[in-house]
Amino acid sequence: MRVVVTGGAGFIGSHIVEELLRRGASVVVLDDFSSGKEENLSSARGPLEIARGSICEPENVQAAFRGADRVIHLAARTSVPRSVSDPVETNRVNIDGTLNVLVGARDAKVKRVVFAASSSAYGETPTLPKVESMEAQPISPYGVTKLVGEIYGQVFGRCYGLENVSLRYFNVFGPRQDPSSPYSGVLSKFATALLEGKPPVVFGDGEQSRDFTYVANVVDATLRAAETSGISGLVFNVGTGARFTLNQTLELLGKISGRAARAKYEAARFGDILHSQADISLAKQKLGYIPSVDFEEGLRRTWEWYASTYAKV
Ligand code: UD2
């Protein structure tokens, strides 16, 4: 089995690549290294090719997809606030780039494309938990691009018979999440703040909540979506079904790390949603997905990784 992972040098992608190799697949990573890093793949062992290039160039996509059985499409501009400040760039990569991926997959007769969609498709709908049958109401350009990616996939299924599955990831966290941008995931920020002996910054009162999903669960769901038959055209939530507030999270992290985790509270971030929580019944039923690493265990593993990686520098 030959699998292309676009964005395979990124945080989530590199974990997927490692697991594919572990299961005996040969893997091609297509990545422009704009946010991906070579060191993310340094512990990957097995038949791995790295194609350096952007999905925005159709030639890169064509070359990488030759002979592929599956494509797992993660390459994207992933920041919500950045999409607000530069919607054109996010659109170019996330929509035009995804279209190139779908055309390339169709032409290379790829069996299936698994698309990394996002919980941001739900936007501000107040109902919890979020179910796939709810109306999508994205409130950021990023959310729009991810929703369009789902629809494009489904349309390629209809028009060209290309199998496609979309996964709405909910707040993924774990080792290798890059803490260096102001838009980095909150848990990477919290962990590195504690290591630096600085107070973690909380935007708002800290009572907002998220369905924080440890990356190993996301890898498991993604590989199930690549393999399970009879699910083409479907969209699945990939979360844990639980939610934790930032205040609860800091308390847990303080306990795990043994460090004082007293927050510095700042003004709420514009455009933030208050609560997010996935209903994962559909993924359970159709993919047999059951999150195997709960939040506390995920947080412990994540802390250990940041402590060993960032303590050295
Ligand atoms: C996540 C995803 C995004 C999209 C979205 C869907 C990440 C990094 N982003 O955005 O891609 O799928 O979900 O809704 O996973 N916060 C702090 N202090 C900090 C950083 C953040 O208090 O230093 C707050 C932030 O204001 C928000 C919460 O923590 O209320 C989570 O922020 P985030 O950037 O980790 O993720 P989110 O939910 O905005």
mmCIF file of C-alpha atoms and ligand atoms in Angstrom:
data_model
loop_
_atom_site.group_PDB
_atom_site.id
_atom_site.type_symbol
_atom_site.label_atom_id
_atom_site.label_comp_id
_atom_site.label_asym_id
_atom_site.label_seq_id
_atom_site.Cartn_x
_atom_site.Cartn_y
_atom_site.Cartn_z
ATOM 1 C CA MET A 1 0.000 0.000 0.000
ATOM 2 C CA ARG A 2 1.355 3.377 -1.057
ATOM 3 C CA VAL A 3 -0.012 6.367 0.827
ATOM 4 C CA VAL A 4 0.653 10.045 0.195
ATOM 5 C CA VAL A 5 0.379 12.331 3.212
ATOM 6 C CA THR A 6 0.194 15.997 2.242
ATOM 7 C CA GLY A 7 1.448 18.070 5.150
ATOM 8 C CA GLY A 8 3.192 14.928 6.402
ATOM 9 C CA ALA A 9 6.013 16.911 8.020
ATOM 10 C CA GLY A 10 3.580 18.791 10.249
ATOM 11 C CA PHE A 11 2.441 18.104 13.784
ATOM 12 C CA ILE A 12 -0.464 15.762 13.002
ATOM 13 C CA GLY A 13 0.933 14.550 9.666
ATOM 14 C CA SER A 14 4.185 13.269 11.110
ATOM 15 C CA HIS A 15 2.326 11.129 13.645
ATOM 16 C CA ILE A 16 0.186 9.674 10.853
ATOM 17 C CA VAL A 17 3.297 8.954 8.753
ATOM 18 C CA GLU A 18 4.969 7.096 11.627
ATOM 19 C CA GLU A 19 1.939 4.906 12.194
ATOM 20 C CA LEU A 20 1.528 4.144 8.477
ATOM 21 C CA LEU A 21 5.170 3.037 8.302
ATOM 22 C CA ARG A 22 4.722 0.963 11.438
ATOM 23 C CA ARG A 23 1.857 -0.814 9.707
ATOM 24 C CA GLY A 24 3.976 -1.619 6.658
ATOM 25 C CA ALA A 25 2.786 1.022 4.163
ATOM 26 C CA SER A 26 5.168 2.905 1.923
ATOM 27 C CA VAL A 27 4.689 6.612 2.411
ATOM 28 C CA VAL A 28 5.244 9.738 0.362
ATOM 29 C CA VAL A 29 5.201 13.048 2.213
ATOM 30 C CA LEU A 30 4.306 16.073 0.120
ATOM 31 C CA ASP A 31 5.134 19.159 2.161
ATOM 32 C CA ASP A 32 6.417 22.649 1.437
ATOM 33 C CA PHE A 33 7.924 22.925 4.931
ATOM 34 C CA SER A 34 6.246 26.256 5.502
ATOM 35 C CA SER A 35 5.118 25.031 8.898
ATOM 36 C CA GLY A 36 6.286 21.396 8.728
ATOM 37 C CA LYS A 37 9.741 20.463 9.968
ATOM 38 C CA GLU A 38 12.208 17.787 8.971
ATOM 39 C CA GLU A 39 12.885 16.956 12.601
ATOM 40 C CA ASN A 40 9.233 15.903 12.971
ATOM 41 C CA LEU A 41 10.088 12.933 10.740
ATOM 42 C CA SER A 42 13.437 12.118 12.300
ATOM 43 C CA SER A 43 12.110 9.096 14.170
ATOM 44 C CA ALA A 44 10.068 7.770 11.209
ATOM 45 C CA ARG A 45 11.458 4.391 10.094
ATOM 46 C CA GLY A 46 10.645 2.576 6.839
ATOM 47 C CA PRO A 47 10.029 3.273 3.165
ATOM 48 C CA LEU A 48 9.511 7.027 3.253
ATOM 49 C CA GLU A 49 9.959 9.490 0.390
ATOM 50 C CA ILE A 50 9.857 13.202 0.983
ATOM 51 C CA ALA A 51 8.642 15.414 -1.860
ATOM 52 C CA ARG A 52 9.359 19.026 -1.061
ATOM 53 C CA GLY A 53 6.756 21.241 -2.685
ATOM 54 C CA SER A 54 3.488 23.046 -2.335
ATOM 55 C CA ILE A 55 0.085 21.576 -3.156
ATOM 56 C CA CYS A 56 -0.524 24.875 -4.963
ATOM 57 C CA GLU A 57 1.633 23.609 -7.858
ATOM 58 C CA PRO A 58 -0.228 20.889 -9.791
ATOM 59 C CA GLU A 59 3.067 19.345 -11.047
ATOM 60 C CA ASN A 60 4.137 18.629 -7.455
ATOM 61 C CA VAL A 61 0.851 16.916 -6.767
ATOM 62 C CA GLN A 62 0.951 14.865 -9.984
ATOM 63 C CA ALA A 63 4.485 13.665 -9.343
ATOM 64 C CA ALA A 64 3.828 12.732 -5.719
ATOM 65 C CA PHE A 65 0.547 10.921 -6.426
ATOM 66 C CA ARG A 66 1.855 8.564 -9.121
ATOM 67 C CA GLY A 67 1.070 4.987 -8.078
ATOM 68 C CA ALA A 68 -0.593 6.011 -4.790
ATOM 69 C CA ASP A 69 -3.465 3.971 -3.334
ATOM 70 C CA ARG A 70 -4.561 6.525 -0.758
ATOM 71 C CA VAL A 71 -4.081 10.224 -0.090
ATOM 72 C CA ILE A 72 -4.377 11.723 3.382
ATOM 73 C CA HIS A 73 -4.679 15.443 2.818
ATOM 74 C CA LEU A 74 -3.540 17.587 5.735
ATOM 75 C CA ALA A 75 -1.532 20.327 4.032
ATOM 76 C CA ALA A 76 -3.167 23.653 4.886
ATOM 77 C CA ARG A 77 -2.892 27.031 6.502
ATOM 78 C CA THR A 78 -4.281 25.996 9.848
ATOM 79 C CA SER A 79 -4.711 29.162 11.877
ATOM 80 C CA VAL A 80 -8.120 30.723 12.458
ATOM 81 C CA PRO A 81 -6.869 34.238 13.408
ATOM 82 C CA ARG A 82 -4.397 34.248 10.524
ATOM 83 C CA SER A 83 -7.245 33.466 8.127
ATOM 84 C CA VAL A 84 -9.017 36.538 9.449
ATOM 85 C CA SER A 85 -6.015 38.748 8.769
ATOM 86 C CA ASP A 86 -5.184 37.151 5.383
ATOM 87 C CA PRO A 87 -8.213 35.349 3.939
ATOM 88 C CA VAL A 88 -6.829 35.282 0.390
ATOM 89 C CA GLU A 89 -3.736 33.309 1.350
ATOM 90 C CA THR A 90 -5.770 30.833 3.417
ATOM 91 C CA ASN A 91 -8.175 30.429 0.507
ATOM 92 C CA ARG A 92 -5.330 29.898 -1.962
ATOM 93 C CA VAL A 93 -3.773 27.054 -0.012
ATOM 94 C CA ASN A 94 -6.855 25.488 1.565
ATOM 95 C CA ILE A 95 -9.262 25.692 -1.364
ATOM 96 C CA ASP A 96 -7.174 26.013 -4.548
ATOM 97 C CA GLY A 97 -4.605 23.619 -3.107
ATOM 98 C CA THR A 98 -7.294 21.114 -2.117
ATOM 99 C CA LEU A 99 -8.736 21.302 -5.617
ATOM 100 C CA ASN A 100 -5.290 20.428 -7.002
ATOM 101 C CA VAL A 101 -5.137 17.489 -4.608
ATOM 102 C CA LEU A 102 -8.543 16.202 -5.724
ATOM 103 C CA VAL A 103 -7.749 16.603 -9.422
ATOM 104 C CA GLY A 104 -4.372 14.928 -8.904
ATOM 105 C CA ALA A 105 -5.991 12.050 -6.995
ATOM 106 C CA ARG A 106 -8.635 11.589 -9.663
ATOM 107 C CA ASP A 107 -6.044 11.557 -12.456
ATOM 108 C CA ALA A 108 -3.733 9.175 -10.611
ATOM 109 C CA LYS A 109 -6.714 6.865 -9.935
ATOM 110 C CA VAL A 110 -6.190 7.054 -6.197
ATOM 111 C CA LYS A 111 -8.652 4.846 -4.340
ATOM 112 C CA ARG A 112 -9.561 7.351 -1.624
ATOM 113 C CA VAL A 113 -8.797 10.819 -0.287
ATOM 114 C CA VAL A 114 -9.123 11.434 3.445
ATOM 115 C CA PHE A 115 -9.449 15.145 4.144
ATOM 116 C CA ALA A 116 -8.523 16.905 7.375
ATOM 117 C CA ALA A 117 -11.616 19.039 7.926
ATOM 118 C CA SER A 118 -12.305 21.014 11.082
ATOM 119 C CA SER A 119 -14.721 21.510 13.936
ATOM 120 C CA SER A 120 -14.634 25.171 12.900
ATOM 121 C CA ALA A 121 -17.301 24.242 10.338
ATOM 122 C CA TYR A 122 -19.835 24.416 13.197
ATOM 123 C CA GLY A 123 -19.069 28.019 14.043
ATOM 124 C CA GLU A 124 -21.234 29.547 16.704
ATOM 125 C CA THR A 125 -24.102 27.104 16.788
ATOM 126 C CA PRO A 126 -24.826 26.950 20.536
ATOM 127 C CA THR A 127 -25.980 23.320 20.691
ATOM 128 C CA LEU A 128 -23.622 20.861 22.351
ATOM 129 C CA PRO A 129 -22.341 18.352 21.506
ATOM 130 C CA LYS A 130 -21.861 19.063 17.805
ATOM 131 C CA VAL A 131 -23.400 16.448 15.542
ATOM 132 C CA GLU A 132 -22.495 16.089 11.860
ATOM 133 C CA SER A 133 -26.141 16.501 10.836
ATOM 134 C CA MET A 134 -26.245 20.042 12.272
ATOM 135 C CA GLU A 135 -26.113 22.914 9.845
ATOM 136 C CA ALA A 136 -22.595 24.210 9.259
ATOM 137 C CA GLN A 137 -22.169 27.909 10.122
ATOM 138 C CA PRO A 138 -18.488 28.800 9.929
ATOM 139 C CA ILE A 139 -17.555 32.193 11.363
ATOM 140 C CA SER A 140 -13.999 32.487 10.049
ATOM 141 C CA PRO A 141 -12.452 32.345 6.572
ATOM 142 C CA TYR A 142 -10.569 29.274 7.816
ATOM 143 C CA GLY A 143 -13.854 27.539 8.660
ATOM 144 C CA VAL A 144 -15.201 28.358 5.211
ATOM 145 C CA THR A 145 -12.167 26.825 3.494
ATOM 146 C CA LYS A 146 -12.422 23.636 5.512
ATOM 147 C CA LEU A 147 -16.129 23.294 4.809
ATOM 148 C CA VAL A 148 -15.555 23.895 1.088
ATOM 149 C CA GLY A 149 -12.914 21.150 1.133
ATOM 150 C CA GLU A 150 -15.523 18.690 2.427
ATOM 151 C CA ILE A 151 -18.012 19.700 -0.227
ATOM 152 C CA TYR A 152 -15.426 19.576 -2.995
ATOM 153 C CA GLY A 153 -14.531 16.054 -1.958
ATOM 154 C CA GLN A 154 -18.165 14.968 -2.061
ATOM 155 C CA VAL A 155 -18.631 16.573 -5.476
ATOM 156 C CA PHE A 156 -15.572 14.738 -6.815
ATOM 157 C CA GLY A 157 -17.196 11.576 -5.519
ATOM 158 C CA ARG A 158 -20.314 12.289 -7.529
ATOM 159 C CA CYS A 159 -18.711 13.614 -10.683
ATOM 160 C CA TYR A 160 -15.685 11.340 -10.959
ATOM 161 C CA GLY A 161 -16.276 8.471 -8.554
ATOM 162 C CA LEU A 162 -13.349 9.519 -6.312
ATOM 163 C CA GLU A 163 -13.835 8.062 -2.833
ATOM 164 C CA ASN A 164 -13.575 10.729 -0.140
ATOM 165 C CA VAL A 165 -13.971 10.988 3.626
ATOM 166 C CA SER A 166 -13.754 14.167 5.703
ATOM 167 C CA LEU A 167 -12.751 14.296 9.358
ATOM 168 C CA ARG A 168 -13.659 17.270 11.496
ATOM 169 C CA TYR A 169 -10.785 17.333 13.951
ATOM 170 C CA PHE A 170 -11.462 18.926 17.353
ATOM 171 C CA ASN A 171 -8.581 20.782 19.093
ATOM 172 C CA VAL A 172 -5.791 18.308 18.489
ATOM 173 C CA PHE A 173 -2.837 18.412 20.889
ATOM 174 C CA GLY A 174 0.279 16.418 21.653
ATOM 175 C CA PRO A 175 4.014 16.159 21.051
ATOM 176 C CA ARG A 176 5.417 18.268 18.174
ATOM 177 C CA GLN A 177 2.689 20.889 18.216
ATOM 178 C CA ASP A 178 4.638 24.053 17.513
ATOM 179 C CA PRO A 179 4.300 26.592 20.354
ATOM 180 C CA SER A 180 6.190 29.380 18.620
ATOM 181 C CA SER A 181 3.407 31.338 16.928
ATOM 182 C CA PRO A 182 0.973 33.675 18.693
ATOM 183 C CA TYR A 183 -1.715 31.449 17.136
ATOM 184 C CA SER A 184 -0.321 28.150 18.388
ATOM 185 C CA GLY A 185 -2.615 25.674 20.118
ATOM 186 C CA VAL A 186 -3.330 26.640 23.697
ATOM 187 C CA LEU A 187 -1.854 23.517 25.302
ATOM 188 C CA SER A 188 1.497 24.002 23.575
ATOM 189 C CA LYS A 189 1.457 27.568 24.911
ATOM 190 C CA PHE A 190 0.558 26.503 28.443
ATOM 191 C CA ALA A 191 3.229 23.783 28.551
ATOM 192 C CA THR A 192 6.030 26.029 27.308
ATOM 193 C CA ALA A 193 4.985 28.868 29.628
ATOM 194 C CA LEU A 194 5.282 26.562 32.635
ATOM 195 C CA LEU A 195 8.695 25.363 31.451
ATOM 196 C CA GLU A 196 9.879 28.941 31.128
ATOM 197 C CA GLY A 197 8.527 29.751 34.570
ATOM 198 C CA LYS A 198 6.095 32.286 33.147
ATOM 199 C CA PRO A 199 2.376 32.482 33.923
ATOM 200 C CA PRO A 200 0.240 30.916 31.183
ATOM 201 C CA VAL A 201 -1.888 33.537 29.465
ATOM 202 C CA VAL A 202 -5.635 32.888 29.402
ATOM 203 C CA PHE A 203 -7.767 34.925 27.039
ATOM 204 C CA GLY A 204 -11.063 35.606 28.834
ATOM 205 C CA ASP A 205 -12.114 34.099 32.163
ATOM 206 C CA GLY A 206 -10.850 30.611 31.353
ATOM 207 C CA GLU A 207 -14.323 29.115 31.525
ATOM 208 C CA GLN A 208 -14.393 28.449 27.783
ATOM 209 C CA SER A 209 -14.128 24.751 27.020
ATOM 210 C CA ARG A 210 -12.786 22.529 24.264
ATOM 211 C CA ASP A 211 -12.882 18.876 23.281
ATOM 212 C CA PHE A 212 -9.099 18.505 23.479
ATOM 213 C CA THR A 213 -8.148 15.454 21.438
ATOM 214 C CA TYR A 214 -4.818 13.727 21.891
ATOM 215 C CA VAL A 215 -3.048 13.217 18.586
ATOM 216 C CA ALA A 216 -2.880 9.398 18.848
ATOM 217 C CA ASN A 217 -6.684 9.300 18.782
ATOM 218 C CA VAL A 218 -6.669 11.421 15.645
ATOM 219 C CA VAL A 219 -4.144 9.095 13.990
ATOM 220 C CA ASP A 220 -6.324 6.106 14.815
ATOM 221 C CA ALA A 221 -9.492 7.708 13.418
ATOM 222 C CA THR A 222 -7.688 8.876 10.283
ATOM 223 C CA LEU A 223 -6.285 5.456 9.436
ATOM 224 C CA ARG A 224 -9.678 3.894 10.042
ATOM 225 C CA ALA A 225 -11.179 6.438 7.642
ATOM 226 C CA ALA A 226 -8.575 5.476 5.045
ATOM 227 C CA GLU A 227 -9.353 1.759 5.332
ATOM 228 C CA THR A 228 -13.023 1.240 6.186
ATOM 229 C CA SER A 229 -15.183 0.408 3.178
ATOM 230 C CA GLY A 230 -18.613 1.842 2.445
ATOM 231 C CA ILE A 231 -18.092 5.300 3.964
ATOM 232 C CA SER A 232 -17.252 7.433 0.950
ATOM 233 C CA GLY A 233 -18.806 10.901 1.034
ATOM 234 C CA LEU A 234 -19.254 10.920 4.796
ATOM 235 C CA VAL A 235 -18.099 13.567 7.263
ATOM 236 C CA PHE A 236 -17.060 12.493 10.770
ATOM 237 C CA ASN A 237 -16.338 14.343 13.979
ATOM 238 C CA VAL A 238 -13.017 13.304 15.459
ATOM 239 C CA GLY A 239 -12.904 14.331 19.093
ATOM 240 C CA THR A 240 -13.317 12.547 22.408
ATOM 241 C CA GLY A 241 -16.866 13.514 23.318
ATOM 242 C CA ALA A 242 -15.742 15.332 26.486
ATOM 243 C CA ARG A 243 -14.790 18.930 27.141
ATOM 244 C CA PHE A 244 -12.577 20.712 29.626
ATOM 245 C CA THR A 245 -12.382 24.385 30.491
ATOM 246 C CA LEU A 246 -9.039 26.182 30.313
ATOM 247 C CA ASN A 247 -9.135 26.626 34.093
ATOM 248 C CA GLN A 248 -9.608 22.882 34.613
ATOM 249 C CA THR A 249 -6.838 22.240 32.118
ATOM 250 C CA LEU A 250 -4.398 24.463 33.971
ATOM 251 C CA GLU A 251 -5.230 22.789 37.248
ATOM 252 C CA LEU A 252 -4.514 19.385 35.721
ATOM 253 C CA LEU A 253 -1.324 20.590 34.114
ATOM 254 C CA GLY A 254 -0.177 22.044 37.434
ATOM 255 C CA LYS A 255 -0.765 18.668 39.069
ATOM 256 C CA ILE A 256 0.997 16.734 36.306
ATOM 257 C CA SER A 257 3.991 19.051 36.069
ATOM 258 C CA GLY A 258 4.338 19.858 39.722
ATOM 259 C CA ARG A 259 4.726 23.517 38.757
ATOM 260 C CA ALA A 260 2.642 26.511 39.713
ATOM 261 C CA ALA A 261 0.146 27.073 36.944
ATOM 262 C CA ARG A 262 -1.309 30.411 37.986
ATOM 263 C CA ALA A 263 -2.793 32.085 34.945
ATOM 264 C CA LYS A 264 -2.506 35.631 33.753
ATOM 265 C CA TYR A 265 -5.959 36.592 32.522
ATOM 266 C CA GLU A 266 -6.211 38.874 29.496
ATOM 267 C CA ALA A 267 -9.039 40.145 27.307
ATOM 268 C CA ALA A 268 -11.000 37.469 25.437
ATOM 269 C CA ARG A 269 -9.819 36.792 21.899
ATOM 270 C CA PHE A 270 -11.951 38.213 19.144
ATOM 271 C CA GLY A 271 -13.955 35.575 17.322
ATOM 272 C CA ASP A 272 -13.441 32.871 19.965
ATOM 273 C CA ILE A 273 -16.209 30.379 20.358
ATOM 274 C CA LEU A 274 -17.186 29.616 23.946
ATOM 275 C CA HIS A 275 -17.589 25.865 24.026
ATOM 276 C CA SER A 276 -16.804 22.994 21.726
ATOM 277 C CA GLN A 277 -17.552 19.312 22.151
ATOM 278 C CA ALA A 278 -17.929 16.538 19.613
ATOM 279 C CA ASP A 279 -20.599 13.904 19.364
ATOM 280 C CA ILE A 280 -18.536 10.943 18.154
ATOM 281 C CA SER A 281 -21.383 8.431 17.726
ATOM 282 C CA LEU A 282 -21.041 8.323 13.948
ATOM 283 C CA ALA A 283 -17.295 7.650 14.032
ATOM 284 C CA LYS A 284 -17.885 4.977 16.695
ATOM 285 C CA GLN A 285 -20.573 3.330 14.646
ATOM 286 C CA LYS A 286 -19.028 3.452 11.164
ATOM 287 C CA LEU A 287 -15.297 3.499 11.878
ATOM 288 C CA GLY A 288 -15.177 1.591 15.157
ATOM 289 C CA TYR A 289 -13.308 4.606 16.555
ATOM 290 C CA ILE A 290 -12.988 4.738 20.327
ATOM 291 C CA PRO A 291 -10.550 7.298 21.740
ATOM 292 C CA SER A 292 -7.936 5.261 23.575
ATOM 293 C CA VAL A 293 -6.011 8.100 25.256
ATOM 294 C CA ASP A 294 -8.082 10.259 27.565
ATOM 295 C CA PHE A 295 -7.383 13.919 28.192
ATOM 296 C CA GLU A 296 -5.398 13.521 31.391
ATOM 297 C CA GLU A 297 -3.175 10.802 29.969
ATOM 298 C CA GLY A 298 -2.691 12.824 26.774
ATOM 299 C CA LEU A 299 -1.765 15.863 28.813
ATOM 300 C CA ARG A 300 0.770 13.836 30.782
ATOM 301 C CA ARG A 301 2.443 12.525 27.606
ATOM 302 C CA THR A 302 2.400 15.993 26.097
ATOM 303 C CA TRP A 303 3.962 17.581 29.171
ATOM 304 C CA GLU A 304 6.696 14.928 29.198
ATOM 305 C CA TRP A 305 7.498 15.651 25.565
ATOM 306 C CA TYR A 306 7.710 19.425 26.033
ATOM 307 C CA ALA A 307 9.702 18.997 29.227
ATOM 308 C CA SER A 308 12.286 16.785 27.501
ATOM 309 C CA THR A 309 12.380 18.760 24.243
ATOM 310 C CA TYR A 310 12.253 22.352 25.397
ATOM 311 C CA ALA A 311 14.177 21.999 28.621
ATOM 312 C CA LYS A 312 17.335 21.397 26.557
ATOM 313 C CA VAL A 313 17.185 24.621 24.572
HETATM 314 C C1 UD2 B 1 -8.985 25.288 17.203
HETATM 315 C C2 UD2 B 1 -7.996 24.936 16.128
HETATM 316 C C3 UD2 B 1 -8.402 25.506 14.808
HETATM 317 C C4 UD2 B 1 -9.846 25.173 14.475
HETATM 318 C C5 UD2 B 1 -10.739 25.561 15.670
HETATM 319 C C6 UD2 B 1 -12.164 25.102 15.474
HETATM 320 C C7 UD2 B 1 -5.796 24.737 17.131
HETATM 321 C C8 UD2 B 1 -4.468 25.394 17.331
HETATM 322 N N1 UD2 B 1 -6.698 25.463 16.473
HETATM 323 O O1 UD2 B 1 -9.002 26.686 17.438
HETATM 324 O O2 UD2 B 1 -7.550 24.989 13.788
HETATM 325 O O3 UD2 B 1 -9.968 23.840 14.120
HETATM 326 O O4 UD2 B 1 -10.288 24.921 16.852
HETATM 327 O O5 UD2 B 1 -12.996 25.798 16.352
HETATM 328 O O6 UD2 B 1 -6.032 23.613 17.489
HETATM 329 N N2 UD2 B 1 -6.074 30.580 24.421
HETATM 330 C C9 UD2 B 1 -5.589 31.100 25.613
HETATM 331 N N3 UD2 B 1 -4.244 31.318 25.721
HETATM 332 C C10 UD2 B 1 -3.366 31.057 24.709
HETATM 333 C C11 UD2 B 1 -3.886 30.524 23.482
HETATM 334 C C12 UD2 B 1 -5.241 30.296 23.387
HETATM 335 O O7 UD2 B 1 -6.341 31.376 26.550
HETATM 336 O O8 UD2 B 1 -2.160 31.265 24.876
HETATM 337 C C13 UD2 B 1 -7.518 30.303 24.340
HETATM 338 C C14 UD2 B 1 -8.182 30.808 23.092
HETATM 339 O O9 UD2 B 1 -8.573 32.143 23.224
HETATM 340 C C15 UD2 B 1 -9.357 29.835 22.991
HETATM 341 C C16 UD2 B 1 -8.799 28.518 23.545
HETATM 342 O O10 UD2 B 1 -7.668 28.888 24.309
HETATM 343 O O11 UD2 B 1 -10.428 30.250 23.771
HETATM 344 C C17 UD2 B 1 -8.376 27.548 22.470
HETATM 345 O O12 UD2 B 1 -7.546 28.237 21.552
HETATM 346 P P1 UD2 B 1 -6.698 27.480 20.398
HETATM 347 O O13 UD2 B 1 -6.026 28.540 19.597
HETATM 348 O O14 UD2 B 1 -5.854 26.416 20.987
HETATM 349 O O15 UD2 B 1 -7.798 26.724 19.536
HETATM 350 P P2 UD2 B 1 -9.187 27.229 18.892
HETATM 351 O O16 UD2 B 1 -10.274 26.513 19.628
HETATM 352 O O17 UD2 B 1 -9.253 28.703 18.770
#
